[in-house]
CSV table of C-alpha atoms in Angstrom, one decimal:
chain,number,residue,atom,x,y,z
S,1,MET,CA,55.0,115.7,76.1
S,2,ALA,CA,53.2,112.4,77.0
S,3,PRO,CA,52.6,112.0,80.9
S,4,GLN,CA,54.4,108.7,80.8
S,5,MET,CA,57.5,110.2,79.2
S,6,ALA,CA,57.6,113.1,81.7
S,7,ASP,CA,57.4,110.5,84.4
S,8,ARG,CA,60.3,108.6,83.0
S,9,LEU,CA,62.4,111.8,82.6
S,10,ARG,CA,61.7,112.9,86.2
S,11,ALA,CA,62.5,109.4,87.5
S,12,SER,CA,65.8,109.3,85.4
S,13,GLY,CA,66.7,112.7,86.4
S,14,LEU,CA,66.3,112.0,90.1
S,15,HIS,CA,68.4,108.8,89.6
S,16,LEU,CA,71.0,110.9,87.8
S,17,LEU,CA,71.2,113.3,90.8
S,18,ILE,CA,71.5,110.5,93.4
S,19,SER,CA,74.3,108.9,91.2
S,20,LEU,CA,76.1,112.1,90.8
S,21,CYS,CA,76.0,112.7,94.7
S,22,VAL,CA,77.3,109.1,95.2
S,23,ALA,CA,79.9,109.6,92.6
S,24,ALA,CA,81.2,112.9,94.2
S,25,LEU,CA,81.6,111.2,97.5
S,26,SER,CA,83.4,108.2,95.9
S,27,ALA,CA,85.7,110.6,94.1
S,28,ALA,CA,86.5,112.5,97.2
S,29,LEU,CA,87.5,109.3,99.0
S,30,VAL,CA,89.7,108.1,96.2
S,31,PHE,CA,91.4,111.5,95.2
S,32,LEU,CA,91.5,113.3,98.6
S,33,VAL,CA,92.2,110.3,101.0
S,34,LEU,CA,93.4,107.1,99.3
S,35,TYR,CA,95.3,108.7,96.5
S,36,PRO,CA,95.9,112.5,97.4
S,37,THR,CA,97.3,114.5,94.6
S,38,PRO,CA,99.5,113.6,92.7
S,39,LEU,CA,99.5,110.1,93.8
S,40,ALA,CA,96.4,109.2,91.5
S,41,GLN,CA,98.6,110.3,88.5
S,42,ALA,CA,101.7,108.4,89.8
S,43,CYS,CA,99.7,105.1,90.2
S,44,GLY,CA,97.7,105.5,87.0
S,45,VAL,CA,94.4,105.3,88.7
S,46,THR,CA,92.8,108.7,87.5
S,47,GLU,CA,91.6,107.6,84.1
S,48,ILE,CA,90.5,104.2,85.0
S,49,PHE,CA,88.4,105.4,88.1
S,50,LEU,CA,86.8,108.4,86.3
S,51,LEU,CA,85.8,106.1,83.3
S,52,LEU,CA,84.1,103.7,85.9
S,53,LEU,CA,82.3,106.7,87.4
S,54,VAL,CA,81.1,108.0,84.0
S,55,VAL,CA,79.8,104.6,83.0
S,56,ASP,CA,78.2,103.9,86.4
S,57,ILE,CA,76.6,107.3,86.4
S,58,SER,CA,75.3,107.1,82.8
S,59,LEU,CA,73.9,103.5,82.7
S,60,GLY,CA,71.8,103.6,85.9
S,61,PRO,CA,69.6,106.7,84.8
S,62,LEU,CA,69.4,105.5,81.4
S,63,ILE,CA,68.1,102.0,82.4
S,64,THR,CA,65.6,103.9,84.6
S,65,LEU,CA,64.5,105.9,81.6
S,66,CYS,CA,63.8,102.8,79.7
S,67,VAL,CA,62.0,100.7,82.5
S,68,PHE,CA,60.2,103.3,84.5
S,69,ASN,CA,56.4,102.9,84.2
S,70,ARG,CA,54.1,103.6,87.1
S,71,ALA,CA,51.6,100.9,85.7
S,72,LYS,CA,54.1,98.2,86.0
S,73,PRO,CA,53.6,96.1,89.2
S,74,GLU,CA,57.1,95.1,89.1
S,75,LEU,CA,58.4,98.7,89.1
S,76,LYS,CA,59.9,98.8,92.5
S,77,ARG,CA,61.6,95.5,92.1
S,78,ASP,CA,63.1,96.7,88.8
S,79,LEU,CA,64.4,100.0,90.2
S,80,LEU,CA,65.8,98.1,93.2
S,81,ILE,CA,67.6,95.7,90.9
S,82,VAL,CA,69.0,98.6,88.8
S,83,GLY,CA,70.2,100.4,92.0
S,84,LEU,CA,71.8,97.3,93.4
S,85,ILE,CA,73.6,96.5,90.2
S,86,GLN,CA,74.9,100.2,89.9
S,87,LEU,CA,76.0,100.1,93.6
S,88,ALA,CA,77.7,96.7,93.2
S,89,ALA,CA,79.7,98.0,90.1
S,90,LEU,CA,80.7,101.0,92.0
S,91,CYS,CA,81.7,99.0,95.2
S,92,TYR,CA,83.8,96.7,93.0
S,93,GLY,CA,85.7,99.6,91.6
S,94,LEU,CA,86.3,101.1,95.0
S,95,HIS,CA,87.5,97.8,96.3
S,96,THR,CA,89.9,97.5,93.4
S,97,VAL,CA,91.3,100.9,94.0
S,98,TYR,CA,91.4,100.4,97.8
S,99,ILE,CA,93.4,97.2,97.9
S,100,ALA,CA,95.9,98.6,95.5
S,101,ARG,CA,96.3,102.0,97.3
S,102,PRO,CA,99.7,103.3,98.2
S,103,ALA,CA,100.2,102.6,101.9
S,104,TYR,CA,103.5,104.3,102.4
S,105,VAL,CA,105.5,107.0,100.6
S,106,VAL,CA,109.0,105.6,101.5
S,107,PHE,CA,112.3,107.5,101.4
S,108,ALA,CA,115.1,105.1,100.7
S,109,VAL,CA,118.7,106.1,99.9
S,110,ASP,CA,118.1,109.0,97.4
S,111,ARG,CA,114.5,109.1,96.4
S,112,PHE,CA,111.0,108.3,97.5
S,113,ASP,CA,109.1,105.1,96.4
S,114,LEU,CA,105.5,103.9,96.8
S,115,MET,CA,104.7,100.8,98.8
S,116,TYR,CA,101.3,99.5,97.8
S,117,ALA,CA,98.8,97.9,100.3
S,118,ASN,CA,98.4,94.8,98.4
S,119,ASP,CA,102.1,94.2,98.5
S,120,LEU,CA,102.4,94.1,102.2
S,121,ASP,CA,101.6,90.5,103.0
S,122,ASP,CA,102.0,88.7,106.3
S,123,ALA,CA,105.5,87.5,105.4
S,124,LYS,CA,106.8,91.1,105.1
S,125,LEU,CA,104.9,92.4,108.2
S,126,ALA,CA,105.9,89.5,110.5
S,127,PRO,CA,109.5,90.8,111.2
S,128,VAL,CA,108.5,94.2,111.8
S,129,THR,CA,109.4,95.5,115.3
S,130,LEU,CA,108.0,98.9,115.5
S,131,SER,CA,104.4,98.8,116.4
S,132,GLU,CA,103.4,101.8,114.2
S,133,PHE,CA,104.4,99.8,111.1
S,134,LYS,CA,102.9,96.4,112.0
S,135,GLN,CA,99.5,97.3,110.4
S,136,VAL,CA,98.8,98.5,107.0
S,137,PRO,CA,97.4,102.1,107.0
S,138,LEU,CA,93.7,102.0,106.3
S,139,LEU,CA,93.2,105.6,105.0
S,140,GLY,CA,95.8,107.5,103.1
S,141,PRO,CA,99.5,106.8,102.8
S,142,LYS,CA,102.1,107.6,105.6
S,143,THR,CA,105.5,109.1,104.8
S,144,VAL,CA,108.4,107.1,106.3
S,145,ALA,CA,112.0,106.2,105.7
S,146,ALA,CA,113.6,103.0,105.0
S,147,ILE,CA,116.9,102.7,106.7
S,148,LEU,CA,119.7,100.5,105.5
S,149,PRO,CA,120.6,97.8,108.2
S,150,ALA,CA,123.9,98.3,110.0
S,151,ASP,CA,124.9,94.7,109.7
S,152,SER,CA,127.2,94.2,106.6
S,153,GLY,CA,126.0,90.7,105.9
S,154,GLU,CA,122.2,91.8,106.0
S,155,ARG,CA,123.2,94.8,103.7
S,156,SER,CA,124.9,92.4,101.1
S,157,ALA,CA,121.8,90.1,101.2
S,158,LEU,CA,119.6,93.1,100.6
S,159,THR,CA,121.8,94.3,97.7
S,160,PHE,CA,121.7,90.7,96.2
S,161,SER,CA,117.9,90.5,96.5
S,162,SER,CA,117.4,93.8,94.8
S,163,ALA,CA,119.9,93.0,92.1
S,164,THR,CA,118.2,89.6,91.3
S,165,GLY,CA,114.6,91.0,91.2
S,166,GLY,CA,113.6,90.4,94.9
S,167,ALA,CA,112.5,92.8,97.4
S,168,ASP,CA,114.2,96.1,97.6
S,169,LEU,CA,114.8,98.3,100.7
S,170,HIS,CA,111.5,100.3,100.3
S,171,GLN,CA,109.5,97.1,100.0
S,172,LEU,CA,110.5,95.7,103.3
S,173,PRO,CA,108.6,97.4,106.4
S,174,LYS,CA,111.0,95.9,108.9
S,175,TYR,CA,113.4,98.6,107.9
S,176,TYR,CA,110.8,101.4,108.1
S,177,ARG,CA,111.5,104.2,110.6
S,178,PRO,CA,110.0,107.7,111.3
S,179,LEU,CA,111.0,110.0,108.5
S,180,VAL,CA,113.0,112.3,110.9
S,181,GLN,CA,115.7,109.4,111.3
S,182,ALA,CA,116.6,110.0,107.6
S,183,LYS,CA,116.8,113.8,108.0
S,184,ALA,CA,120.5,114.1,107.2
S,185,ASP,CA,120.3,112.0,104.1
S,186,ILE,CA,117.0,113.8,102.8
S,187,ILE,CA,118.8,117.1,103.2
S,188,ALA,CA,122.0,115.8,101.6
S,189,LYS,CA,120.3,114.3,98.5
S,190,SER,CA,117.7,117.0,97.9
S,191,ARG,CA,118.3,119.1,94.9
S,192,PRO,CA,117.5,122.9,94.1
S,193,LEU,CA,114.0,123.6,92.8
S,194,ALA,CA,115.5,125.3,89.8
S,195,GLU,CA,116.6,122.0,88.4
S,196,LEU,CA,113.1,121.1,87.8
S,197,ASN,CA,113.1,123.5,85.0
S,198,ASN,CA,115.3,121.2,83.1
S,199,PHE,CA,112.7,118.4,83.2
S,200,ASN,CA,109.5,120.4,82.9
S,201,ARG,CA,110.0,122.8,79.9
S,202,ALA,CA,106.3,123.5,79.6
S,203,GLU,CA,105.8,124.0,83.4
S,204,THR,CA,108.5,126.5,84.1
S,205,ALA,CA,105.8,129.0,85.4
S,206,LYS,CA,104.6,126.4,87.9
S,207,VAL,CA,108.2,125.8,89.1
S,208,THR,CA,108.7,129.5,89.5
S,209,GLN,CA,105.4,129.8,91.4
S,210,LEU,CA,106.5,127.2,93.7
S,211,ALA,CA,109.9,128.6,94.3
S,212,GLU,CA,108.3,132.1,95.1
S,213,LYS,CA,105.7,130.6,97.4
S,214,TYR,CA,108.4,129.0,99.6
S,215,ARG,CA,110.8,132.0,99.3
S,216,ALA,CA,108.0,134.3,100.6
S,217,ARG,CA,107.8,131.9,103.6
S,218,GLN,CA,111.5,132.0,104.1
S,219,ILE,CA,111.8,128.3,103.4
S,220,ASP,CA,114.7,126.8,101.5
S,221,ALA,CA,112.8,124.4,99.3
S,222,GLY,CA,114.4,121.5,97.4
S,223,PHE,CA,113.1,118.3,95.8
S,224,LEU,CA,113.5,114.6,95.5
S,225,PRO,CA,112.0,112.2,93.0
S,226,LEU,CA,109.1,109.8,93.7
S,227,LYS,CA,109.0,106.8,91.6
S,228,GLY,CA,105.4,105.8,90.6
S,229,LYS,CA,104.0,102.8,88.7
S,230,ALA,CA,102.5,105.0,85.9
S,231,GLN,CA,104.3,108.4,86.3
S,232,ASP,CA,107.1,109.8,88.4
S,233,VAL,CA,106.3,112.9,90.5
S,234,THR,CA,108.1,115.3,92.7
S,235,VAL,CA,108.4,115.6,96.5
S,236,LEU,CA,109.2,119.1,97.8
S,237,ILE,CA,111.5,119.1,100.8
S,238,ASN,CA,112.4,121.8,103.4
S,239,ARG,CA,116.2,121.7,103.1
S,240,ALA,CA,116.6,123.1,106.6
S,241,ASP,CA,115.0,120.3,108.5
S,242,GLY,CA,114.3,117.5,106.0
S,243,THR,CA,110.5,117.6,106.3
S,244,VAL,CA,108.2,117.0,103.4
S,245,LEU,CA,106.4,120.2,102.2
S,246,GLU,CA,104.2,118.7,99.4
S,247,MET,CA,104.1,116.4,96.5
S,248,VAL,CA,103.5,117.9,93.0
S,249,ASP,CA,102.8,116.7,89.6
S,250,LEU,CA,106.2,117.7,88.1
S,251,ARG,CA,108.8,115.4,86.5
S,252,PRO,CA,111.9,114.9,88.7
S,253,TRP,CA,114.1,113.7,85.9
S,254,LEU,CA,114.2,113.1,82.2
């Protein structure tokens, strides 16, 4: 092998290794923090972000393979430009998924919904009275309850808004409260895990495994639906105290 080609392969391989490390850290941020499983599937971000990573990881080392030449006086400049373009593309992708991240997993009436960070504008945050909901969570979604107002006129206005395409209960953070305040409704609306078999014919083994896991812990587990942009998933509930056990990638209805 010609010395120049060997140099190019070494440089490209090193670039690939660095790219893989950066991509792994980026994926951990997205899939473990911003969109913890199964919220990436619910939001439809998995395929898009993974495609971005594959393209970003591939193009940088390929360009390095093409341009690397120790004899070129502009080599450092060229490699710097390649790295900056690659980093800019990754930062743009991360910024896009960050601003569209789910900020809250909201229980409202009889199910959970997602409230996205880019939908929480100043007009929605201004009427918030509880300090813990005045700021959009920066890292990872918080699980909360949206409580219907006691005032009948306010309820009617909310119903009209929802029916005419305006903001629904879960989209208005002024109604957010700690999840424990909806404990009774969560318990009452939760359904037995066995019902998941009706909606997940190919995943009955997974449903059985979940049921056995919580039975072994002496936990009466049920579930509630979580409505997502791309896919609906399931929230597992402790039917004794109304707390969230976990979210799983199972269909909660047909």
